[in-house]
Coordinates of C-alpha atoms and ligand atoms in Angstrom, one line a residue:
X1391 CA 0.0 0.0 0.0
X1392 CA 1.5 3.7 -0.7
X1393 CA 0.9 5.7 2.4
X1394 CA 2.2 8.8 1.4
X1395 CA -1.3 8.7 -0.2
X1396 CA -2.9 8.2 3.5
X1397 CA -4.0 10.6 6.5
X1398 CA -4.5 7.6 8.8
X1399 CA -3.6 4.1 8.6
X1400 CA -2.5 1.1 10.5
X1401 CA 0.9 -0.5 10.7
X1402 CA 0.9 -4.2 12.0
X1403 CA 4.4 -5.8 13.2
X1404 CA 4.4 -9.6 12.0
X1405 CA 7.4 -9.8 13.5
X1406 CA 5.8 -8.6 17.1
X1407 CA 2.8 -11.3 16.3
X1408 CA 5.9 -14.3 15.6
X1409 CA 7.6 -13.3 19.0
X1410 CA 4.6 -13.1 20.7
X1411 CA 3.4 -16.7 19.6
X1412 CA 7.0 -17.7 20.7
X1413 CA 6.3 -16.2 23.8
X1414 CA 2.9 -18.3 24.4
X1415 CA 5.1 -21.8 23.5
X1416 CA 7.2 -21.0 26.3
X1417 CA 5.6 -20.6 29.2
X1418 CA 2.6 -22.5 28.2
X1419 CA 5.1 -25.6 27.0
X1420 CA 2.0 -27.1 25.2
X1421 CA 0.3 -26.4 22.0
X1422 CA -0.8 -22.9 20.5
X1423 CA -4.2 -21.9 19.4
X1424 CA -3.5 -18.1 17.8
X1425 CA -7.4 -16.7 17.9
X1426 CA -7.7 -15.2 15.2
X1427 CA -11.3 -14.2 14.6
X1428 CA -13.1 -10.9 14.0
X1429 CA -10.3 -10.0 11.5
X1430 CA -7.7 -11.4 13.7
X1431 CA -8.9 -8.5 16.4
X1432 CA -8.8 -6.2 13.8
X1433 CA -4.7 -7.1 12.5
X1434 CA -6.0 -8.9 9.7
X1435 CA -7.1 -12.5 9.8
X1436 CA -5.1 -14.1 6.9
X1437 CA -2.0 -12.2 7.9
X1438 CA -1.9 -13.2 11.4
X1439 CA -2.7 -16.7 11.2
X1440 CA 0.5 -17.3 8.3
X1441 CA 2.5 -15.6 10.8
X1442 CA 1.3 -17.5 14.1
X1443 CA 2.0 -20.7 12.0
X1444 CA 5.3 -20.0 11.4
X1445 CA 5.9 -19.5 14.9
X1446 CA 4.5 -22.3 16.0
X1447 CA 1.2 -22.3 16.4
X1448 CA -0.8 -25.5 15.1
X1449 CA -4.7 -24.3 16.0
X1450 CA -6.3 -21.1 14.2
X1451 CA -9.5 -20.1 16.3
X1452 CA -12.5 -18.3 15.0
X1453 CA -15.9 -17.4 16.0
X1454 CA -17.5 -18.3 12.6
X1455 CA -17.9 -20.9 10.0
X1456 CA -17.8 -18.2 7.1
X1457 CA -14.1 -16.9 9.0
X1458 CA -12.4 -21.0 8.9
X1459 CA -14.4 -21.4 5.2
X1460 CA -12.5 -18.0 4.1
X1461 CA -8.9 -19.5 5.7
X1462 CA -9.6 -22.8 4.4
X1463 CA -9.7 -21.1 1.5
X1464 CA -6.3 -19.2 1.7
X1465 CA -4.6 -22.4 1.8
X1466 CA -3.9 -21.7 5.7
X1467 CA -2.3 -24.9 6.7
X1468 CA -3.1 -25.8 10.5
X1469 CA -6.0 -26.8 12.5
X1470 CA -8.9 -24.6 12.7
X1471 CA -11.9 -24.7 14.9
X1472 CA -14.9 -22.5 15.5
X1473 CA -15.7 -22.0 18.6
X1474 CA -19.3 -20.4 18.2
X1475 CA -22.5 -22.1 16.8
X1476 CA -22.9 -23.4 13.5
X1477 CA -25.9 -23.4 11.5
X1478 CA -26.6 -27.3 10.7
X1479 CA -27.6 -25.9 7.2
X1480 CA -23.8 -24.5 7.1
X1481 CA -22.3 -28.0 8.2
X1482 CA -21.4 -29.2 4.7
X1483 CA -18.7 -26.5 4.4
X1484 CA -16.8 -28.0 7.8
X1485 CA -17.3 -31.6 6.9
X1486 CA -15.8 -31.1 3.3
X1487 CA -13.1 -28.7 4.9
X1488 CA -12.5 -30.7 8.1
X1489 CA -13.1 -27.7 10.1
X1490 CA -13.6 -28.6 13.6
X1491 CA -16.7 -27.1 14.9
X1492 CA -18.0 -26.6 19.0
X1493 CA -21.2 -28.7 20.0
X1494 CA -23.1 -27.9 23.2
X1495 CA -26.5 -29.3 22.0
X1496 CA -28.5 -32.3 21.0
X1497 CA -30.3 -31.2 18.0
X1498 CA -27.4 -29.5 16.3
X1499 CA -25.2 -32.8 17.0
X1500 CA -27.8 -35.0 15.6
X1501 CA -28.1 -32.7 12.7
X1502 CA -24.0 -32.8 12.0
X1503 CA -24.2 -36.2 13.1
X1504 CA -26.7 -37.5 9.8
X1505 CA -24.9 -35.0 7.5
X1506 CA -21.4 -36.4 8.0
X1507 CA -22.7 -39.5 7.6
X1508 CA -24.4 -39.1 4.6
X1509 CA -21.8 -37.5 3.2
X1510 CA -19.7 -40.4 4.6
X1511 CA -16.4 -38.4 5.7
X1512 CA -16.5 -37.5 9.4
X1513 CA -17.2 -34.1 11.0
X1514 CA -14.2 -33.1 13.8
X1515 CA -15.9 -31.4 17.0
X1516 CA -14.8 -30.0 20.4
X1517 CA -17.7 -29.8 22.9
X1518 CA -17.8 -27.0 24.9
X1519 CA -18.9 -27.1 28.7
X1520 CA -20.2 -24.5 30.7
X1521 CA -18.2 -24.6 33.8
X1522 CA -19.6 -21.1 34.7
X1523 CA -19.4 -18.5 31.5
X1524 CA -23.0 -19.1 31.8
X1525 CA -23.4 -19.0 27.9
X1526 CA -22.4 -21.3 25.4
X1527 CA -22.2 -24.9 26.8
X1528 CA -23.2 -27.9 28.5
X1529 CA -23.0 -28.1 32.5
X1530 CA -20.5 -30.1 33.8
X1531 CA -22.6 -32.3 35.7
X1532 CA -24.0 -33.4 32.5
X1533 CA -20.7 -33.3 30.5
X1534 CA -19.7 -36.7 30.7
X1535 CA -23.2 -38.2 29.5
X1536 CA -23.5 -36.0 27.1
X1537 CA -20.5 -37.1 25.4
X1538 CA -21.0 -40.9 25.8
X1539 CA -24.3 -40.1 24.1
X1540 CA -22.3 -38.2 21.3
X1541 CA -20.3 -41.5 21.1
X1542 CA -23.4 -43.2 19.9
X1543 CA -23.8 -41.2 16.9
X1544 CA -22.2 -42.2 13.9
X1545 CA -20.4 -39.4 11.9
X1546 CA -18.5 -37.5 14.4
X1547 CA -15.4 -37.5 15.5
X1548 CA -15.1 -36.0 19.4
X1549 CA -11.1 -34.7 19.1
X1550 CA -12.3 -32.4 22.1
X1551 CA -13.2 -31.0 25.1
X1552 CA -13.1 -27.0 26.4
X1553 CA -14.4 -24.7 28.2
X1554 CA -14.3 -20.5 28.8
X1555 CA -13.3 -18.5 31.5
X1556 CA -15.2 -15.6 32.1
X1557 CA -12.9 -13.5 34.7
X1558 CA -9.3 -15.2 34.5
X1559 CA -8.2 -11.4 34.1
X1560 CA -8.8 -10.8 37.6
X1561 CA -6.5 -13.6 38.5
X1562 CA -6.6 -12.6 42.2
X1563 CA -10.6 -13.8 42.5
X1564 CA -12.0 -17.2 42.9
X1565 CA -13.6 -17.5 39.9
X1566 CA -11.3 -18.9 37.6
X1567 CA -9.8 -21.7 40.0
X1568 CA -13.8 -22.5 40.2
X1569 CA -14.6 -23.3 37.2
X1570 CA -11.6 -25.1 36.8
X1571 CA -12.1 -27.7 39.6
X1572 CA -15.9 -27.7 37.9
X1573 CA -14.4 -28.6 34.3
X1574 CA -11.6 -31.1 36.2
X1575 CA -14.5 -33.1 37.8
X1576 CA -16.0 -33.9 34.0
X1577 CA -12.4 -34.7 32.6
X1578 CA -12.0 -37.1 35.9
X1579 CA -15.2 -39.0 34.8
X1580 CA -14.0 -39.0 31.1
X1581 CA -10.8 -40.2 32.1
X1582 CA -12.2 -43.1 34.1
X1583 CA -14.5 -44.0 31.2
X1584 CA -11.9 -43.7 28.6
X1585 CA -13.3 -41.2 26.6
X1586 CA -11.2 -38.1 27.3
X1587 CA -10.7 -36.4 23.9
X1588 CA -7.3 -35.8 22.7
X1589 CA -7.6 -31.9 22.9
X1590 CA -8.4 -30.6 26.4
X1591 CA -8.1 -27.2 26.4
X1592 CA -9.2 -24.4 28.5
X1593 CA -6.8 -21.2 28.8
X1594 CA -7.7 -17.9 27.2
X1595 CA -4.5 -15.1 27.2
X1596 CA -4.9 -14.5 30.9
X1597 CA -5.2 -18.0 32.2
X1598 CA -2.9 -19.0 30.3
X1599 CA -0.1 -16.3 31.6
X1600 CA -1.6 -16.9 35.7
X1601 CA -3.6 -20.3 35.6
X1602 CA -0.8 -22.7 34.7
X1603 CA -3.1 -25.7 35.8
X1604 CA -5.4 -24.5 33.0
X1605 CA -2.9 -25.1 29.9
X1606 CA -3.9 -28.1 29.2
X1607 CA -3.4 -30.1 25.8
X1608 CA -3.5 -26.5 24.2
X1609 CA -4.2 -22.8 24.8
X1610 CA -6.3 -20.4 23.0
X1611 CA -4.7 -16.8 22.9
X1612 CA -6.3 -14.0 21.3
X1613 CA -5.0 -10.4 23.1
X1614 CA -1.7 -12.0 23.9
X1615 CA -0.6 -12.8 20.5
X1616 CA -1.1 -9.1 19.4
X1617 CA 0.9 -8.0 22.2
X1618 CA -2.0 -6.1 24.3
X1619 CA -2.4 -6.7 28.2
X1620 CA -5.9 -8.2 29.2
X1621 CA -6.1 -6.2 32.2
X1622 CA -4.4 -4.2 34.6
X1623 CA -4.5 -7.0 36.9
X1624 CA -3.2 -9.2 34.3
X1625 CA -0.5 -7.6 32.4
X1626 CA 1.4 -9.4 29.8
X1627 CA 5.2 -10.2 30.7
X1628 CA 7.4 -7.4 29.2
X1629 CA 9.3 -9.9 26.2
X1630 CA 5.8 -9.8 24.7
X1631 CA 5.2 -6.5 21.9
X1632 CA 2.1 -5.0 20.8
X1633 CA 1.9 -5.3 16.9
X1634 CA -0.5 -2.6 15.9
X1635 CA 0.3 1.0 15.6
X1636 CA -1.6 3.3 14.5
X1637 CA -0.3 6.3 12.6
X1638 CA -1.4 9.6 11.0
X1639 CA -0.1 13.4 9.9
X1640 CA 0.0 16.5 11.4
X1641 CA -1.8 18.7 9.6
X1642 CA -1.7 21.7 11.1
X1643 CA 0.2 23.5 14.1
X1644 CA -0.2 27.0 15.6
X1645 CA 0.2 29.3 18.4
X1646 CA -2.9 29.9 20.4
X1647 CA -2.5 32.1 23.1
X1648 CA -3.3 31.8 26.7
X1649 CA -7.2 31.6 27.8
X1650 CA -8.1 30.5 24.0
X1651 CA -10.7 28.2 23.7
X1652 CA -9.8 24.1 21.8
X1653 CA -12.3 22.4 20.3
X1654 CA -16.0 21.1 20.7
X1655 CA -17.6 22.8 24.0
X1656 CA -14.3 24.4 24.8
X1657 CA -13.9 21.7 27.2
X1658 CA -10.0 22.8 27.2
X1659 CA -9.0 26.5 27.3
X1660 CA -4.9 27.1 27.1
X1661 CA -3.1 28.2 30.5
X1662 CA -0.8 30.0 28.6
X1663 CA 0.4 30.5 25.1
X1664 CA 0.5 27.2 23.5
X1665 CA 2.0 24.8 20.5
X1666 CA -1.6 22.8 19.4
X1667 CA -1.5 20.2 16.4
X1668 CA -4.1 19.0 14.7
X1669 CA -4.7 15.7 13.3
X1670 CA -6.3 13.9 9.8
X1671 CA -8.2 11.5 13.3
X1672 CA -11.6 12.0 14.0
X1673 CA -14.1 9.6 16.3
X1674 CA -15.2 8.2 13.1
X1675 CA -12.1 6.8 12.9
X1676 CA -12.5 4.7 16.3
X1677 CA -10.3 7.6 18.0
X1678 CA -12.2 7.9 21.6
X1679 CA -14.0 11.0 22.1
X1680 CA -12.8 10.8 26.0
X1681 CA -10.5 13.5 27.8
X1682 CA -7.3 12.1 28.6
X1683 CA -6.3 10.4 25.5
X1684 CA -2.7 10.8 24.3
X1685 CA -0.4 10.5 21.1
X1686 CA 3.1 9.8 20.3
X1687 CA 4.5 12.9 18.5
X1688 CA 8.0 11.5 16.9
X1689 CA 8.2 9.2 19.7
X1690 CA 7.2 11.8 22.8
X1691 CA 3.8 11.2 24.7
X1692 CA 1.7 14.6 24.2
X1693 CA -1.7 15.1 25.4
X1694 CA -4.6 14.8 23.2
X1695 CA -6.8 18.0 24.0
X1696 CA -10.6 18.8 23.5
X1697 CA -13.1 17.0 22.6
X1698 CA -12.2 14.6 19.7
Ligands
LIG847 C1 -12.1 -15.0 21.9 C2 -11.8 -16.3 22.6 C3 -10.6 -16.6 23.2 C4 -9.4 -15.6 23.2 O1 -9.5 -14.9 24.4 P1 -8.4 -13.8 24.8 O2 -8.8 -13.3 26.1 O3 -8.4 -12.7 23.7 O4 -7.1 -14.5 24.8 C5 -10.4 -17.9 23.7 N1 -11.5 -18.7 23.8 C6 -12.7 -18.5 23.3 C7 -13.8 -19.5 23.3 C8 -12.9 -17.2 22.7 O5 -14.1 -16.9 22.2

């Protein structure tokens, strides 16, 4: 692309997204699922995923059939599996691409189940369980029945079994270390019954970096592999390197003196005679209208002032 044509634009670090992948083999010491829907959080799905790959990840995740279909496509060459619902009338498009798809239903199984069998090549799934998300998923309680009754259906392939943490960014509550022992006791039944799947999985980016008992067979990073922290109380470790920047132009800098007036409601007024830039960035752009924003002039933290 030829930014000197561009006012705004986004710059995304490949090399940041490799290290960061890296990063995630390291301390996690099992396999790396680089999530990589909604546009691969806005870095660019296709992108992402080749370079996650070549760092070492083995799992793409997404949220939607249409997102695997459109990798599958690109030749992207790893596991992928969607981990929201899929429309049984969308099924054939897994099935033909081996895309592994999440089950937490009966009807929706059954559905795959008689498709893959009619078309006579199996469908890969991961069920999900609800271990206290409280949204997608089957309670653990019923976990381990649920997939013996899967077992019975001819056409799929069980390859695994995962669940969702909904506060493992606030590592210092109970929550996480909850649903953990909840999503243990249907892997201890599984286990006993010889039908644990061979991908248990359960970390998100935070779990993965403060849970260690919730790595698993295989982790499931989204924030971490672009570098971002996801929280305060769960800050990424400093080797890892946020890969999006985005940039724009000056386009205009005066002298306004002191007591004059900036912007929308005149929500800032100078204290004295001051150097004030303005930007090709509006909120249209996805710049926050909030006070307290700030920019990196040349490298140097400046204050964004006004209303946006
Ligand atoms: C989006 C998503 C992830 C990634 O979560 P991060 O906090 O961004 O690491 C993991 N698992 C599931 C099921 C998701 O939907």
């Amino acid at each position: 692309m030829d930014i000197d044509n561009c006012t705004s634009w986004l710059e995304i670090d490949l090399g940041a997204i490799r290290n960061n992948i890296r990063q995630l083999l390291q301390i996690s010491k099992t396999n790396v699922m680089a999530v990589v829907k909604a546009n691969g959080y806005g870095h660019g799905m296709e992108q992402v995923a080749r370079a996650a790959i070549q760092a070492g990840a083995t799992w793409c995740g997404l949220a939607r059939l249409e997102e695997a279909v459109q990798l599958h496509q690109a030749g992207v060459n790893c596991n992928l599996l969607v981990m929201g619902h899929t429309r049984p009338s969308f099924i054939r498009e897994a099935i033909a691409r081996q895309i592994h798809v999440t089950v937490f239903d009966a009807q929706s199984a059954q559905d795959y189940a008689a498709q893959a069998q009619a078309m006579g090549i199996p469908l890969h799934i991961h069920v999900k369980i609800d271990s206290g998300m409280g949204r997608l998923g089957i309670f653990p309680e019923e976990g381990a029945s649920f997939i013996r009754w899967l077992h019975t259906l001819p056409g799929l392939e069980i390859d695994g079994v995962f669940t969702h943490f909904a506060r493992a960014d606030e590592p210092s509550l109970p929550t996480t270390d909850q649903q953990l022992d909840r999503f243990c006791q249907t892997l201890q039944i599984l286990e006993q019954s010889g039908l644990r799947p061979k991908w248990v999985h359960a970390a998100n980016s935070a779990a993965t970096i403060y849970f260690p008992r919730a790595r698993f067979d295989l982790i499931r990073a989204g924030v971490a592999t672009y570098g971002l922290h996801p929280s305060k109380d769960a800050m990424l470790p400093d080797t890892f390197r946020p890969a999006m920047t985005w940039k724009t132009r000056l386009t205009s800098v005066k002298r306004l003196p002191a007591g004059h007036g900036v912007s929308y409601t005149h929500r800032y007024i100078t204290s004295k005679e001051e150097l004030i830039g303005a930007t090709a960035i509006g909120y249209a752009d996805g710049f926050r209208r909030r006070l307290g924003n700030f920019a990196l002039l040349h490298g140097k933290r400046v204050p964004v002032v006004g209303t946006v």
